[in-house]
Amino acid sequence: MYKIIEARFLAENVKLFEIEAPKIAKKRKAGQFVIIRIDEHGERIPLTIANSDMEKGTITIIVQSVGKTTTKLNSLEKGESLLDVVGPLGTPSHIEKVGTAVSIGGGVGTAIAFPTAAEMKNQGNYVITINGARTKDLVILEDEMKALSDESYVTTDDGSYGYHGFVTQKLQELIDEGKKLDLVLAIGPIPMMRAVAEVTRPHGIKTIVSLNPVMVDGTGMCGGCRVVVDGKSMFACVDGPEFDAHLVDFKNLMNRNKMYAKQEHDALEQYNHECKLDKKIETLSD
Amino acid sequence: MQQLTAKERMKIPRNPMVEQDPNERNKNFLEVNQGYTAQMAQEEAMRCLACPKPSCVEGCPVHIQIKDFILQIAEGDFLGAVHTIKQDNALPAICGRVCPQEEQCEQVCVVGKRGEPVAIGNLERFVADYEREMNKVEIPAVGSSNGKKVAIAGSGPAGLSCAKDLAGMGYDVTVFEALHQLGGVLVYGIPEFRLPKDIVAKEIDGLKQMGVKFVTDTIIGRISTIDELMEEEGFDSVFLGVGAGLPWFLGLPGENLIGVYSANDFLTRVNLMKAYKFPSEDTPVLQVEGKNVAVFGGGNTAMDSVRTALRLGAKNAYIIYRRSEVEMPARVEEVKHAKEEGVQFLLLTNPIQFNGDEEDWLHSVTLQKMELGEPDDSGRRRPIPIKGSEYDLDIDISIIAIGNGSNPLISQTTPDLETSKRGTIVVNEETMETSKKGVFAGGDIVTGGATVILAMGAGRKAAEAMHKYMSDKA
């Protein structure tokens, strides 16, 4: 069992967990992930490690409720436990000093970008961070990102906070201003990552994305997480999760990620229905 | 014991395995084979000629004293028989179910020269089940602790048998497993209807009672490297039984369409994660009920996959194999069971491409007919495409079951471990010792995809060599 030491919402449906996992905390590097399973009926889902604290022996994950598992996960509180946490998985980010490095996070992707952005800074890069969200309430890790950045921007789609527009518009402005960008890391919804790739492609700016396809074991055994990169099948769990954005077949990735959409939808509906019933029973017995 | 002449023994017909009715079992996940009764087992044992030089023992990869245990069964000493088996085979209830006896002990059985061989596998299974069901399983004596620590990576057949022997010798054994459940391929790969998970769990319980420690959710290579195990965590020797575990794909256009699974993905979802109980279990699998399912390959994993698809309600379940039935690597029994259950075999047929819709959902497979030419490197006749024979078959789900390569996690993180071009770990075949001092390996990570019994044999061979290595070192 892996105890939850800290749990708090960062935004609506986005929750931060610090989980006791001392060995993983010691070993993990930026860009790596864990696979968790909540209980004995649970599915195995991959989650990027956002941070770790070696002294406390904890890792931090940031979870957005989407389907049943993430919704159930986000209902857990401090003091409760996860049945399984395995990792660190995946190939760590390969970050060197390149000059100016841009970290772009979309929504909960900001949490995933955070450790790599920190590593960019550690390596002595001039770091620009662009953190996008749909609206002000969904902006996360603003202070943390600001603290490690030489320049930091927050964008909101609806203009309720920061720059009014998409992360790609801000990125385009930076390029148009004549800033020489040497590396772009983009993590977020697939359409955002694809859009970033198209902004940087004509300028030949090296662009890295971190992919989060459906997987089971995370060790290369199932092959469910395969993505098409440069026309070849790669396994996100062992060959990735980071890949050259200009070589990724985003259309196939987007479609494959919808593979279980129907099942996920049904499971979530049933789960929400059961939760409502539970609450009803609680109120009746009060 | 009733004294019979050889002629009389030869006249006793082989006792067929009791099986669930095909039209029942293809709708459930309960075990297909139901096992012998005591009477059937004794009668079957009477068929053994007790050859002075039993060829069956030579035919067994781990040289079980087959003649001796069959004689014990004939005398009604079922527990004595299982003890005889356990001298050479740590996991008889498992091997009695999944060993390809027809290519090993039973193939060379003298009775089989004139009729059907003695059902050695069924007898092995019977005594192992008898012992378990009667609660007579004896936990092997454990030697006094010698204070030495052994790490075993992987809880499949190789790791389990290695752990058992070393624990018996008094070593402090820890088995590390990457998944959340113990048993490796025995639980994620082989389906319940062929090997019930309870049986695997019982074997593992026995090891726990011997003092073997099991740690799940632990990927050696990632969480601890082999050097760290030996230098920082105080392990005197390490055994790697991590399995093959990197599925091969066909490399055809459309292979990343939705609906194209590796057998590992499909079977792990259904077996280990119990997706057939979705949504009360959280892991989904694509809807199989009422769909057309094609499995590519001719081995046991292909049979397991296609029979699993049938049980999930597939409308049509096909095995598509590029050679003919003779060349199929699957056990004869598995092919027979699959046919009885309604699997359709499209032989001498090879896929060319997978076809999907705008949203990448698989809807059909383009197939091509083949004919057999001259034998190839494997000694089997090479399949040659017949030009102009291409056609499309409507398929919703495809499962690729053409084998596994070597998982690179350990070799990537252990640079001084010698591997072959195929990625398998190179060992001294006598001792299973790798190029790295104190590190031994066995099972599929050494041989490539093979059998449970070979993995088990390798685990035991390594245990003996590890014992010698650690004794010499002291």
CSV table of C-alpha atoms in Angstrom, one decimal, chain B residues 185 189-191 193-194 261-264 266-267 271 293-311 317-322 328-331 334-335 337-339 341 343-347 398-404:
chain,number,residue,atom,x,y,z
B,185,VAL,CA,3.1,-15.5,-17.8
B,189,GLY,CA,-0.8,-15.0,-20.4
B,190,ILE,CA,-2.2,-18.5,-19.9
B,191,PRO,CA,-6.0,-18.2,-19.5
B,193,PHE,CA,-9.7,-22.2,-18.7
B,194,ARG,CA,-6.3,-23.8,-19.3
B,261,TYR,CA,-4.0,-5.9,-30.4
B,262,SER,CA,-0.9,-7.8,-29.4
B,263,ALA,CA,-1.8,-11.1,-27.8
B,264,ASN,CA,-0.1,-9.9,-24.6
B,266,PHE,CA,-5.5,-8.7,-25.2
B,267,LEU,CA,-4.7,-11.6,-22.8
B,271,ASN,CA,-6.8,-12.6,-17.7
B,293,VAL,CA,-12.1,-11.7,-34.5
B,294,ALA,CA,-8.9,-12.8,-36.3
B,295,VAL,CA,-5.9,-14.2,-34.5
B,296,PHE,CA,-2.7,-14.3,-36.4
B,297,GLY,CA,-0.3,-17.1,-35.5
B,298,GLY,CA,-0.3,-20.8,-34.9
B,299,GLY,CA,1.2,-21.2,-31.4
B,300,ASN,CA,-0.4,-21.8,-28.0
B,301,THR,CA,-0.7,-18.1,-27.4
B,302,ALA,CA,-2.7,-17.8,-30.6
B,303,MET,CA,-5.0,-20.6,-29.5
B,304,ASP,CA,-5.4,-19.0,-26.0
B,305,SER,CA,-6.3,-15.7,-27.7
B,306,VAL,CA,-8.8,-17.1,-30.1
B,307,ARG,CA,-10.5,-19.3,-27.5
B,308,THR,CA,-10.7,-16.3,-25.2
B,309,ALA,CA,-12.4,-14.3,-27.9
B,310,LEU,CA,-14.9,-17.1,-28.4
B,311,ARG,CA,-15.7,-17.0,-24.7
B,317,ALA,CA,-13.3,-16.4,-34.4
B,318,TYR,CA,-10.5,-17.2,-36.9
B,319,ILE,CA,-7.0,-18.5,-36.6
B,320,ILE,CA,-5.1,-17.2,-39.6
B,321,TYR,CA,-1.8,-19.0,-40.2
B,322,ARG,CA,0.5,-18.8,-43.2
B,328,MET,CA,1.6,-25.2,-36.3
B,329,PRO,CA,3.6,-24.9,-33.1
B,330,ALA,CA,0.6,-25.1,-30.9
B,331,ARG,CA,-0.1,-28.3,-28.9
B,334,GLU,CA,-5.1,-26.9,-28.0
B,335,VAL,CA,-5.8,-27.1,-31.7
B,337,HIS,CA,-10.0,-27.9,-28.3
B,338,ALA,CA,-10.1,-24.8,-30.4
B,339,LYS,CA,-11.8,-26.6,-33.3
B,341,GLU,CA,-15.3,-24.9,-29.6
B,343,VAL,CA,-12.8,-21.7,-34.0
B,344,GLN,CA,-12.4,-21.4,-37.8
B,345,PHE,CA,-9.0,-22.1,-39.2
B,346,LEU,CA,-7.8,-20.2,-42.3
B,347,LEU,CA,-4.6,-22.0,-43.1
B,398,SER,CA,-7.2,-8.6,-34.8
B,399,ILE,CA,-4.8,-10.2,-32.4
B,400,ILE,CA,-1.2,-10.6,-33.3
B,401,ALA,CA,0.2,-13.7,-31.7
B,402,ILE,CA,3.5,-14.3,-33.5
B,403,GLY,CA,5.8,-14.4,-30.5
B,404,ASN,CA,7.9,-12.1,-28.3
